[in-house]
Amino acid sequence: MLANVSKNVFLHASQNRVLNKAAKKWGLRFGAGQVVAGDTIEGAMKKVRELNEKGLVCTLDHLGEFVSSREEATEATQYNVRTLEAMAANGVDCNLSVKMTQLGLDIDRSFCLDNMRRILDTAKQYNNFVRIDMEDYAHCQMTLDILRELRETYDNVGTVIQSYLFRAEQDVKDLKGVPLRLVKGAYQESPTVAFQNKEDVDKNYVRIIEEHLLNGSYTAIASHDHNIIDKVKEMVKKYNIPRTQFEFQMLYGFRSELQLSLVQEGYKVRVYVPFGKDWFGYFMRRLAERPQNVAFALKGFFSK
């Protein structure tokens, strides 16, 4: 009961525009520096190089919330382009993740699509890959519609499917051949569209992982749950799925020992590395997922 209350508090805070705006001025606080890799491209590059040296590959995400103007969306697009250029210049093993609301999805669909094309053109120039992050349920269908349109021209783009949504299994079937990151989901969704029980979410998660692997598609399993990871190991062994067809993904700052252990076992592990000044919403969602991390948040607050 207490855990649910705590989760709701953090999710509510993540959606608070006033707190998000204030956090941009605070700098990384409350322990956020443990899970956000700095607020500049240069700082992010340093972290990515350190992770690469440990045998981990990465995906960078320039954080952004509540974009409400074309100017903000254009600036975010340019920043993502510069991030791709910096990856190439630094020779790091790293992809890019983007949120389409940050690129103007809520402002104008065509405008957002043009911004996505600019980013994908840059990524293609450097032989890189771009992942479209999945946001809340309200943006799910429009995200998939734009993905399908982009896939007509670009093969270096994929997206994310959230197992807590009832529609997840059908979406995975419809997206056969598309590189997908499969996750449990981090937003607060209505019981009319999403499973509310962890056991149901986990069962559906394993189900969609198996579905995407067996249809021969590249699959990124994004989880810190060792039980899920063990089931995937058993699954790929049972079906003789090559390790070149999948990777494990984890968040920067979480379960670092497990990440390195998997690398030592010969698995590909990609670390999702968020960075930027707009860190507050992301950090609150991480606390909502793992309330036990409140301790380091408080420690980070009182150490300032």
PDB file of C-alpha atoms in Angstrom:
ATOM      1  CA  MET A   1       0.000   0.000   0.000  1.00  0.00           C
ATOM      2  CA  LEU A   2       2.755   2.419   1.029  1.00  0.00           C
ATOM      3  CA  ALA A   3       4.741   1.520  -2.078  1.00  0.00           C
ATOM      4  CA  ASN A   4       1.770   2.392  -4.289  1.00  0.00           C
ATOM      5  CA  VAL A   5       1.323   5.740  -2.552  1.00  0.00           C
ATOM      6  CA  SER A   6       5.023   6.485  -2.983  1.00  0.00           C
ATOM      7  CA  LYS A   7       4.878   5.518  -6.663  1.00  0.00           C
ATOM      8  CA  ASN A   8       1.899   7.796  -7.275  1.00  0.00           C
ATOM      9  CA  VAL A   9       3.634  10.727  -5.551  1.00  0.00           C
ATOM     10  CA  PHE A  10       6.716  10.423  -7.755  1.00  0.00           C
ATOM     11  CA  LEU A  11       4.702   9.950 -10.943  1.00  0.00           C
ATOM     12  CA  HIS A  12       2.648  13.034 -10.109  1.00  0.00           C
ATOM     13  CA  ALA A  13       5.839  15.022  -9.485  1.00  0.00           C
ATOM     14  CA  SER A  14       7.282  13.873 -12.835  1.00  0.00           C
ATOM     15  CA  GLN A  15       4.339  15.507 -14.592  1.00  0.00           C
ATOM     16  CA  ASN A  16       4.525  18.788 -12.682  1.00  0.00           C
ATOM     17  CA  ARG A  17       5.607  21.551 -15.054  1.00  0.00           C
ATOM     18  CA  VAL A  18       6.529  23.975 -12.258  1.00  0.00           C
ATOM     19  CA  LEU A  19       8.883  21.477 -10.602  1.00  0.00           C
ATOM     20  CA  ASN A  20      10.385  20.495 -13.967  1.00  0.00           C
ATOM     21  CA  LYS A  21      11.064  24.129 -14.810  1.00  0.00           C
ATOM     22  CA  ALA A  22      12.623  24.805 -11.422  1.00  0.00           C
ATOM     23  CA  ALA A  23      14.827  21.714 -11.656  1.00  0.00           C
ATOM     24  CA  LYS A  24      16.526  23.082 -14.784  1.00  0.00           C
ATOM     25  CA  LYS A  25      17.908  25.866 -12.593  1.00  0.00           C
ATOM     26  CA  TRP A  26      18.870  23.620  -9.693  1.00  0.00           C
ATOM     27  CA  GLY A  27      21.359  21.483 -11.580  1.00  0.00           C
ATOM     28  CA  LEU A  28      21.512  17.768 -10.847  1.00  0.00           C
ATOM     29  CA  ARG A  29      20.186  17.378  -7.290  1.00  0.00           C
ATOM     30  CA  PHE A  30      18.693  14.776  -4.944  1.00  0.00           C
ATOM     31  CA  GLY A  31      21.163  12.133  -6.112  1.00  0.00           C
ATOM     32  CA  ALA A  32      20.115  12.504  -9.757  1.00  0.00           C
ATOM     33  CA  GLY A  33      23.767  12.598 -10.800  1.00  0.00           C
ATOM     34  CA  GLN A  34      23.901   8.868 -10.042  1.00  0.00           C
ATOM     35  CA  VAL A  35      21.418   8.091 -12.828  1.00  0.00           C
ATOM     36  CA  VAL A  36      21.825  11.077 -15.193  1.00  0.00           C
ATOM     37  CA  ALA A  37      25.177  11.387 -16.995  1.00  0.00           C
ATOM     38  CA  GLY A  38      25.684  15.125 -16.704  1.00  0.00           C
ATOM     39  CA  ASP A  39      23.952  18.011 -18.424  1.00  0.00           C
ATOM     40  CA  THR A  40      26.142  18.505 -21.533  1.00  0.00           C
ATOM     41  CA  ILE A  41      27.101  16.496 -24.611  1.00  0.00           C
ATOM     42  CA  GLU A  42      30.741  16.608 -23.520  1.00  0.00           C
ATOM     43  CA  GLY A  43      29.898  15.187 -20.099  1.00  0.00           C
ATOM     44  CA  ALA A  44      27.787  12.446 -21.674  1.00  0.00           C
ATOM     45  CA  MET A  45      30.592  11.518 -24.078  1.00  0.00           C
ATOM     46  CA  LYS A  46      32.963  11.055 -21.167  1.00  0.00           C
ATOM     47  CA  LYS A  47      30.550   8.647 -19.461  1.00  0.00           C
ATOM     48  CA  VAL A  48      29.959   6.717 -22.688  1.00  0.00           C
ATOM     49  CA  ARG A  49      33.697   6.290 -23.259  1.00  0.00           C
ATOM     50  CA  GLU A  50      34.072   4.969 -19.705  1.00  0.00           C
ATOM     51  CA  LEU A  51      31.258   2.463 -20.270  1.00  0.00           C
ATOM     52  CA  ASN A  52      32.669   1.387 -23.657  1.00  0.00           C
ATOM     53  CA  GLU A  53      36.014   0.684 -21.999  1.00  0.00           C
ATOM     54  CA  LYS A  54      34.207  -1.788 -19.724  1.00  0.00           C
ATOM     55  CA  GLY A  55      32.741  -3.640 -22.711  1.00  0.00           C
ATOM     56  CA  LEU A  56      29.319  -1.981 -22.559  1.00  0.00           C
ATOM     57  CA  VAL A  57      27.651  -0.299 -25.513  1.00  0.00           C
ATOM     58  CA  CYS A  58      25.295   2.649 -25.007  1.00  0.00           C
ATOM     59  CA  THR A  59      22.354   4.651 -26.183  1.00  0.00           C
ATOM     60  CA  LEU A  60      22.195   8.368 -25.363  1.00  0.00           C
ATOM     61  CA  ASP A  61      18.983  10.186 -24.547  1.00  0.00           C
ATOM     62  CA  HIS A  62      18.913  13.981 -24.367  1.00  0.00           C
ATOM     63  CA  LEU A  63      16.218  14.505 -21.759  1.00  0.00           C
ATOM     64  CA  GLY A  64      13.308  16.830 -22.461  1.00  0.00           C
ATOM     65  CA  GLU A  65       9.828  17.368 -21.036  1.00  0.00           C
ATOM     66  CA  PHE A  66       6.851  19.599 -21.879  1.00  0.00           C
ATOM     67  CA  VAL A  67       7.998  20.998 -25.224  1.00  0.00           C
ATOM     68  CA  SER A  68       5.288  23.442 -26.280  1.00  0.00           C
ATOM     69  CA  SER A  69       6.794  25.576 -29.050  1.00  0.00           C
ATOM     70  CA  ARG A  70       8.367  25.060 -32.458  1.00  0.00           C
ATOM     71  CA  GLU A  71      11.448  26.875 -31.242  1.00  0.00           C
ATOM     72  CA  GLU A  72      11.964  24.388 -28.393  1.00  0.00           C
ATOM     73  CA  ALA A  73      11.387  21.416 -30.695  1.00  0.00           C
ATOM     74  CA  THR A  74      13.794  22.790 -33.311  1.00  0.00           C
ATOM     75  CA  GLU A  75      16.409  23.356 -30.632  1.00  0.00           C
ATOM     76  CA  ALA A  76      15.952  19.785 -29.377  1.00  0.00           C
ATOM     77  CA  THR A  77      16.301  18.458 -32.924  1.00  0.00           C
ATOM     78  CA  GLN A  78      19.522  20.400 -33.431  1.00  0.00           C
ATOM     79  CA  TYR A  79      20.837  19.130 -30.104  1.00  0.00           C
ATOM     80  CA  ASN A  80      20.160  15.534 -31.135  1.00  0.00           C
ATOM     81  CA  VAL A  81      21.943  16.120 -34.438  1.00  0.00           C
ATOM     82  CA  ARG A  82      24.945  17.526 -32.560  1.00  0.00           C
ATOM     83  CA  THR A  83      24.867  14.511 -30.248  1.00  0.00           C
ATOM     84  CA  LEU A  84      25.092  12.146 -33.235  1.00  0.00           C
ATOM     85  CA  GLU A  85      27.956  14.207 -34.640  1.00  0.00           C
ATOM     86  CA  ALA A  86      29.736  14.046 -31.282  1.00  0.00           C
ATOM     87  CA  MET A  87      29.346  10.255 -31.174  1.00  0.00           C
ATOM     88  CA  ALA A  88      31.029   9.994 -34.574  1.00  0.00           C
ATOM     89  CA  ALA A  89      33.770  12.456 -33.661  1.00  0.00           C
ATOM     90  CA  ASN A  90      34.533  10.585 -30.430  1.00  0.00           C
ATOM     91  CA  GLY A  91      34.357   7.149 -32.024  1.00  0.00           C
ATOM     92  CA  VAL A  92      32.090   5.756 -29.303  1.00  0.00           C
ATOM     93  CA  ASP A  93      29.877   2.685 -29.602  1.00  0.00           C
ATOM     94  CA  CYS A  94      26.563   4.383 -28.985  1.00  0.00           C
ATOM     95  CA  ASN A  95      23.094   4.833 -30.489  1.00  0.00           C
ATOM     96  CA  LEU A  96      20.574   7.628 -29.941  1.00  0.00           C
ATOM     97  CA  SER A  97      17.170   7.508 -28.260  1.00  0.00           C
ATOM     98  CA  VAL A  98      14.606  10.262 -28.842  1.00  0.00           C
ATOM     99  CA  LYS A  99      11.169  11.223 -27.594  1.00  0.00           C
ATOM    100  CA  MET A 100       8.931  12.586 -30.309  1.00  0.00           C
ATOM    101  CA  THR A 101       7.048  14.918 -27.968  1.00  0.00           C
ATOM    102  CA  GLN A 102      10.402  16.659 -27.526  1.00  0.00           C
ATOM    103  CA  LEU A 103      10.553  16.999 -31.328  1.00  0.00           C
ATOM    104  CA  GLY A 104       7.131  18.608 -31.647  1.00  0.00           C
ATOM    105  CA  LEU A 105       4.673  15.703 -31.831  1.00  0.00           C
ATOM    106  CA  ASP A 106       2.091  17.598 -29.767  1.00  0.00           C
ATOM    107  CA  ILE A 107       2.566  20.727 -31.873  1.00  0.00           C
ATOM    108  CA  ASP A 108       2.298  19.454 -35.439  1.00  0.00           C
ATOM    109  CA  ARG A 109       2.690  15.919 -36.794  1.00  0.00           C
ATOM    110  CA  SER A 110       4.344  16.946 -40.082  1.00  0.00           C
ATOM    111  CA  PHE A 111       6.741  19.241 -38.234  1.00  0.00           C
ATOM    112  CA  CYS A 112       7.729  16.379 -35.917  1.00  0.00           C
ATOM    113  CA  LEU A 113       8.148  14.033 -38.877  1.00  0.00           C
ATOM    114  CA  ASP A 114      10.473  16.497 -40.588  1.00  0.00           C
ATOM    115  CA  ASN A 115      12.532  16.750 -37.396  1.00  0.00           C
ATOM    116  CA  MET A 116      12.746  12.966 -37.164  1.00  0.00           C
ATOM    117  CA  ARG A 117      13.905  12.766 -40.778  1.00  0.00           C
ATOM    118  CA  ARG A 118      16.653  15.277 -40.114  1.00  0.00           C
ATOM    119  CA  ILE A 119      17.884  13.206 -37.178  1.00  0.00           C
ATOM    120  CA  LEU A 120      17.672   9.943 -39.128  1.00  0.00           C
ATOM    121  CA  ASP A 121      19.505  11.437 -42.107  1.00  0.00           C
ATOM    122  CA  THR A 122      22.337  12.426 -39.784  1.00  0.00           C
ATOM    123  CA  ALA A 123      22.357   8.987 -38.134  1.00  0.00           C
ATOM    124  CA  LYS A 124      22.460   7.275 -41.533  1.00  0.00           C
ATOM    125  CA  GLN A 125      25.397   9.461 -42.554  1.00  0.00           C
ATOM    126  CA  TYR A 126      27.333   8.021 -39.604  1.00  0.00           C
ATOM    127  CA  ASN A 127      25.921   4.489 -39.903  1.00  0.00           C
ATOM    128  CA  ASN A 128      24.091   4.875 -36.613  1.00  0.00           C
ATOM    129  CA  PHE A 129      20.708   3.825 -35.233  1.00  0.00           C
ATOM    130  CA  VAL A 130      17.912   5.841 -33.608  1.00  0.00           C
ATOM    131  CA  ARG A 131      15.370   4.463 -31.150  1.00  0.00           C
ATOM    132  CA  ILE A 132      12.048   6.252 -30.743  1.00  0.00           C
ATOM    133  CA  ASP A 133      11.153   6.030 -27.064  1.00  0.00           C
ATOM    134  CA  MET A 134       7.575   5.104 -26.250  1.00  0.00           C
ATOM    135  CA  GLU A 135       5.826   7.606 -24.029  1.00  0.00           C
ATOM    136  CA  ASP A 136       2.399   7.438 -22.408  1.00  0.00           C
ATOM    137  CA  TYR A 137      -0.580   5.601 -23.883  1.00  0.00           C
ATOM    138  CA  ALA A 138      -2.005   8.773 -25.425  1.00  0.00           C
ATOM    139  CA  HIS A 139       1.028   8.910 -27.743  1.00  0.00           C
ATOM    140  CA  CYS A 140       1.298   5.187 -28.468  1.00  0.00           C
ATOM    141  CA  GLN A 141      -0.656   4.862 -31.713  1.00  0.00           C
ATOM    142  CA  MET A 142       0.662   8.079 -33.249  1.00  0.00           C
ATOM    143  CA  THR A 143       4.211   6.979 -32.408  1.00  0.00           C
ATOM    144  CA  LEU A 144       3.708   3.656 -34.182  1.00  0.00           C
ATOM    145  CA  ASP A 145       2.047   5.359 -37.161  1.00  0.00           C
ATOM    146  CA  ILE A 146       5.029   7.676 -37.602  1.00  0.00           C
ATOM    147  CA  LEU A 147       7.440   4.767 -37.152  1.00  0.00           C
ATOM    148  CA  ARG A 148       5.761   2.862 -39.985  1.00  0.00           C
ATOM    149  CA  GLU A 149       5.980   5.908 -42.219  1.00  0.00           C
ATOM    150  CA  LEU A 150       9.653   6.387 -41.415  1.00  0.00           C
ATOM    151  CA  ARG A 151      10.425   2.694 -41.982  1.00  0.00           C
ATOM    152  CA  GLU A 152       9.353   3.106 -45.604  1.00  0.00           C
ATOM    153  CA  THR A 153      12.535   5.139 -46.110  1.00  0.00           C
ATOM    154  CA  TYR A 154      14.821   4.364 -43.171  1.00  0.00           C
ATOM    155  CA  ASP A 155      16.029   1.019 -41.842  1.00  0.00           C
ATOM    156  CA  ASN A 156      17.980   2.601 -38.974  1.00  0.00           C
ATOM    157  CA  VAL A 157      15.012   3.330 -36.732  1.00  0.00           C
ATOM    158  CA  GLY A 158      13.063   1.293 -34.189  1.00  0.00           C
ATOM    159  CA  THR A 159      10.900   1.873 -31.153  1.00  0.00           C
ATOM    160  CA  VAL A 160       9.819   0.564 -27.755  1.00  0.00           C
ATOM    161  CA  ILE A 161       6.909  -1.670 -26.742  1.00  0.00           C
ATOM    162  CA  GLN A 162       5.618  -1.662 -23.144  1.00  0.00           C
ATOM    163  CA  SER A 163       4.402  -4.986 -21.786  1.00  0.00           C
ATOM    164  CA  TYR A 164       1.934  -3.462 -19.338  1.00  0.00           C
ATOM    165  CA  LEU A 165      -0.284  -2.414 -22.250  1.00  0.00           C
ATOM    166  CA  PHE A 166      -2.943  -4.889 -23.363  1.00  0.00           C
ATOM    167  CA  ARG A 167      -2.088  -4.109 -26.988  1.00  0.00           C
ATOM    168  CA  ALA A 168       1.610  -4.990 -26.621  1.00  0.00           C
ATOM    169  CA  GLU A 169       1.451  -8.548 -27.960  1.00  0.00           C
ATOM    170  CA  GLN A 170      -0.412  -7.539 -31.120  1.00  0.00           C
ATOM    171  CA  ASP A 171       1.931  -4.588 -31.650  1.00  0.00           C
ATOM    172  CA  VAL A 172       4.935  -6.901 -31.483  1.00  0.00           C
ATOM    173  CA  LYS A 173       3.358  -9.205 -34.051  1.00  0.00           C
ATOM    174  CA  ASP A 174       2.602  -6.249 -36.320  1.00  0.00           C
ATOM    175  CA  LEU A 175       6.193  -4.996 -35.996  1.00  0.00           C
ATOM    176  CA  LYS A 176       7.906  -8.188 -37.116  1.00  0.00           C
ATOM    177  CA  GLY A 177      11.329  -7.308 -38.523  1.00  0.00           C
ATOM    178  CA  VAL A 178      11.572  -3.974 -36.690  1.00  0.00           C
ATOM    179  CA  PRO A 179      14.281  -3.700 -33.987  1.00  0.00           C
ATOM    180  CA  LEU A 180      12.378  -3.277 -30.735  1.00  0.00           C
ATOM    181  CA  ARG A 181      13.290  -2.442 -27.176  1.00  0.00           C
ATOM    182  CA  LEU A 182      10.882  -4.372 -24.951  1.00  0.00           C
ATOM    183  CA  VAL A 183      10.150  -2.908 -21.519  1.00  0.00           C
ATOM    184  CA  LYS A 184       7.593  -3.313 -18.764  1.00  0.00           C
ATOM    185  CA  GLY A 185       6.511   0.354 -18.792  1.00  0.00           C
ATOM    186  CA  ALA A 186       7.010   3.344 -16.510  1.00  0.00           C
ATOM    187  CA  TYR A 187       3.910   5.528 -16.856  1.00  0.00           C
ATOM    188  CA  GLN A 188       0.715   5.439 -14.830  1.00  0.00           C
ATOM    189  CA  GLU A 189      -1.965   4.066 -17.157  1.00  0.00           C
ATOM    190  CA  SER A 190      -5.669   3.341 -16.834  1.00  0.00           C
ATOM    191  CA  PRO A 191      -6.835  -0.226 -16.061  1.00  0.00           C
ATOM    192  CA  THR A 192      -8.843   0.033 -19.280  1.00  0.00           C
ATOM    193  CA  VAL A 193      -5.621  -0.111 -21.327  1.00  0.00           C
ATOM    194  CA  ALA A 194      -2.954  -1.610 -19.068  1.00  0.00           C
ATOM    195  CA  PHE A 195      -2.315  -4.431 -16.652  1.00  0.00           C
ATOM    196  CA  GLN A 196      -2.176  -3.197 -13.059  1.00  0.00           C
ATOM    197  CA  ASN A 197      -0.764  -6.323 -11.437  1.00  0.00           C
ATOM    198  CA  LYS A 198       3.008  -6.904 -11.575  1.00  0.00           C
ATOM    199  CA  GLU A 199       2.564 -10.624 -12.168  1.00  0.00           C
ATOM    200  CA  ASP A 200       0.425  -9.949 -15.253  1.00  0.00           C
ATOM    201  CA  VAL A 201       2.917  -7.382 -16.565  1.00  0.00           C
ATOM    202  CA  ASP A 202       5.791  -9.848 -16.116  1.00  0.00           C
ATOM    203  CA  LYS A 203       3.933 -12.672 -17.849  1.00  0.00           C
ATOM    204  CA  ASN A 204       3.128 -10.454 -20.805  1.00  0.00           C
ATOM    205  CA  TYR A 205       6.727  -9.254 -20.869  1.00  0.00           C
ATOM    206  CA  VAL A 206       8.096 -12.781 -21.240  1.00  0.00           C
ATOM    207  CA  ARG A 207       5.407 -13.486 -23.827  1.00  0.00           C
ATOM    208  CA  ILE A 208       6.341 -10.558 -26.087  1.00  0.00           C
ATOM    209  CA  ILE A 209      10.075 -11.238 -25.729  1.00  0.00           C
ATOM    210  CA  GLU A 210       9.501 -14.792 -26.938  1.00  0.00           C
ATOM    211  CA  GLU A 211       7.240 -13.590 -29.761  1.00  0.00           C
ATOM    212  CA  HIS A 212       9.785 -11.108 -31.123  1.00  0.00           C
ATOM    213  CA  LEU A 213      12.736 -13.472 -30.806  1.00  0.00           C
ATOM    214  CA  LEU A 214      10.926 -16.337 -32.521  1.00  0.00           C
ATOM    215  CA  ASN A 215       9.849 -14.177 -35.459  1.00  0.00           C
ATOM    216  CA  GLY A 216      13.544 -13.576 -36.130  1.00  0.00           C
ATOM    217  CA  SER A 217      13.620  -9.902 -35.191  1.00  0.00           C
ATOM    218  CA  TYR A 218      16.380  -8.088 -33.322  1.00  0.00           C
ATOM    219  CA  THR A 219      15.272  -7.760 -29.710  1.00  0.00           C
ATOM    220  CA  ALA A 220      16.508  -5.517 -26.904  1.00  0.00           C
ATOM    221  CA  ILE A 221      15.410  -6.826 -23.520  1.00  0.00           C
ATOM    222  CA  ALA A 222      15.398  -3.824 -21.186  1.00  0.00           C
ATOM    223  CA  SER A 223      15.149  -5.087 -17.617  1.00  0.00           C
ATOM    224  CA  HIS A 224      17.041  -5.100 -14.311  1.00  0.00           C
ATOM    225  CA  ASP A 225      15.006  -8.094 -13.135  1.00  0.00           C
ATOM    226  CA  HIS A 226      17.365 -11.060 -12.805  1.00  0.00           C
ATOM    227  CA  ASN A 227      14.390 -13.442 -12.984  1.00  0.00           C
ATOM    228  CA  ILE A 228      13.461 -12.072 -16.408  1.00  0.00           C
ATOM    229  CA  ILE A 229      17.083 -12.158 -17.531  1.00  0.00           C
ATOM    230  CA  ASP A 230      17.413 -15.810 -16.443  1.00  0.00           C
ATOM    231  CA  LYS A 231      14.254 -16.705 -18.364  1.00  0.00           C
ATOM    232  CA  VAL A 232      15.660 -15.044 -21.488  1.00  0.00           C
ATOM    233  CA  LYS A 233      18.878 -17.028 -21.124  1.00  0.00           C
ATOM    234  CA  GLU A 234      16.851 -20.236 -20.924  1.00  0.00           C
ATOM    235  CA  MET A 235      14.663 -19.150 -23.834  1.00  0.00           C
ATOM    236  CA  VAL A 236      17.489 -18.406 -26.266  1.00  0.00           C
ATOM    237  CA  LYS A 237      19.181 -21.670 -25.352  1.00  0.00           C
ATOM    238  CA  LYS A 238      15.959 -23.638 -25.853  1.00  0.00           C
ATOM    239  CA  TYR A 239      15.272 -22.123 -29.284  1.00  0.00           C
ATOM    240  CA  ASN A 240      18.945 -21.878 -30.317  1.00  0.00           C
ATOM    241  CA  ILE A 241      18.686 -18.122 -30.879  1.00  0.00           C
ATOM    242  CA  PRO A 242      22.077 -16.559 -31.691  1.00  0.00           C
ATOM    243  CA  ARG A 243      23.408 -13.884 -29.364  1.00  0.00           C
ATOM    244  CA  THR A 244      23.720 -11.586 -32.362  1.00  0.00           C
ATOM    245  CA  GLN A 245      19.907 -11.367 -32.460  1.00  0.00           C
ATOM    246  CA  PHE A 246      19.392  -9.794 -29.048  1.00  0.00           C
ATOM    247  CA  GLU A 247      20.902  -7.639 -26.337  1.00  0.00           C
ATOM    248  CA  PHE A 248      20.180  -6.822 -22.736  1.00  0.00           C
ATOM    249  CA  GLN A 249      19.616  -3.176 -21.841  1.00  0.00           C
ATOM    250  CA  MET A 250      19.798  -1.449 -18.475  1.00  0.00           C
ATOM    251  CA  LEU A 251      19.669   2.096 -17.199  1.00  0.00           C
ATOM    252  CA  TYR A 252      22.764   4.108 -16.376  1.00  0.00           C
ATOM    253  CA  GLY A 253      23.420   3.919 -12.648  1.00  0.00           C
ATOM    254  CA  PHE A 254      21.380   0.775 -12.017  1.00  0.00           C
ATOM    255  CA  ARG A 255      22.734  -2.733 -11.335  1.00  0.00           C
ATOM    256  CA  SER A 256      26.174  -1.977 -12.713  1.00  0.00           C
ATOM    257  CA  GLU A 257      27.602  -5.233 -11.365  1.00  0.00           C
ATOM    258  CA  LEU A 258      24.953  -7.247 -13.199  1.00  0.00           C
ATOM    259  CA  GLN A 259      25.703  -5.352 -16.405  1.00  0.00           C
ATOM    260  CA  LEU A 260      29.392  -6.277 -16.204  1.00  0.00           C
ATOM    261  CA  SER A 261      28.594  -9.860 -15.207  1.00  0.00           C
ATOM    262  CA  LEU A 262      26.496 -10.318 -18.348  1.00  0.00           C
ATOM    263  CA  VAL A 263      29.292  -8.862 -20.484  1.00  0.00           C
ATOM    264  CA  GLN A 264      31.708 -11.354 -18.953  1.00  0.00           C
ATOM    265  CA  GLU A 265      29.291 -14.138 -19.890  1.00  0.00           C
ATOM    266  CA  GLY A 266      29.491 -12.998 -23.495  1.00  0.00           C
ATOM    267  CA  TYR A 267      26.172 -11.160 -23.803  1.00  0.00           C
ATOM    268  CA  LYS A 268      25.790  -7.771 -25.440  1.00  0.00           C
ATOM    269  CA  VAL A 269      24.692  -5.184 -22.882  1.00  0.00           C
ATOM    270  CA  ARG A 270      23.600  -1.677 -23.789  1.00  0.00           C
ATOM    271  CA  VAL A 271      23.345   1.050 -21.164  1.00  0.00           C
ATOM    272  CA  TYR A 272      20.633   3.683 -21.594  1.00  0.00           C
ATOM    273  CA  VAL A 273      22.426   6.920 -20.731  1.00  0.00           C
ATOM    274  CA  PRO A 274      20.228   9.990 -20.138  1.00  0.00           C
ATOM    275  CA  PHE A 275      21.729  13.449 -19.963  1.00  0.00           C
ATOM    276  CA  GLY A 276      20.707  17.090 -20.064  1.00  0.00           C
ATOM    277  CA  LYS A 277      19.299  19.855 -17.907  1.00  0.00           C
ATOM    278  CA  ASP A 278      15.717  18.597 -18.158  1.00  0.00           C
ATOM    279  CA  TRP A 279      16.366  15.672 -15.793  1.00  0.00           C
ATOM    280  CA  PHE A 280      13.609  16.001 -13.187  1.00  0.00           C
ATOM    281  CA  GLY A 281      10.767  14.074 -14.865  1.00  0.00           C
ATOM    282  CA  TYR A 282      13.050  11.176 -15.784  1.00  0.00           C
ATOM    283  CA  PHE A 283      14.455  10.990 -12.250  1.00  0.00           C
ATOM    284  CA  MET A 284      11.004  11.023 -10.641  1.00  0.00           C
ATOM    285  CA  ARG A 285       9.870   8.130 -12.876  1.00  0.00           C
ATOM    286  CA  ARG A 286      12.923   6.122 -11.830  1.00  0.00           C
ATOM    287  CA  LEU A 287      12.063   6.725  -8.170  1.00  0.00           C
ATOM    288  CA  ALA A 288       8.477   5.663  -8.884  1.00  0.00           C
ATOM    289  CA  GLU A 289       9.758   2.393 -10.343  1.00  0.00           C
ATOM    290  CA  ARG A 290      12.149   1.742  -7.465  1.00  0.00           C
ATOM    291  CA  PRO A 291      11.010   3.502  -4.260  1.00  0.00           C
ATOM    292  CA  GLN A 292      14.010   1.985  -2.438  1.00  0.00           C
ATOM    293  CA  ASN A 293      16.094   4.564  -4.283  1.00  0.00           C
ATOM    294  CA  VAL A 294      14.513   7.326  -2.216  1.00  0.00           C
ATOM    295  CA  ALA A 295      17.349   6.775   0.267  1.00  0.00           C
ATOM    296  CA  PHE A 296      20.033   7.899  -2.165  1.00  0.00           C
ATOM    297  CA  ALA A 297      17.804  10.760  -3.332  1.00  0.00           C
ATOM    298  CA  LEU A 298      17.617  12.067   0.228  1.00  0.00           C
ATOM    299  CA  LYS A 299      21.321  11.499   0.707  1.00  0.00           C
ATOM    300  CA  GLY A 300      21.989  13.512  -2.449  1.00  0.00           C
ATOM    301  CA  PHE A 301      19.737  16.318  -1.225  1.00  0.00           C
ATOM    302  CA  PHE A 302      21.330  16.662   2.209  1.00  0.00           C
ATOM    303  CA  SER A 303      24.859  16.431   0.830  1.00  0.00           C
ATOM    304  CA  LYS A 304      24.373  19.664  -1.159  1.00  0.00           C
TER     305      LYS A 304
END
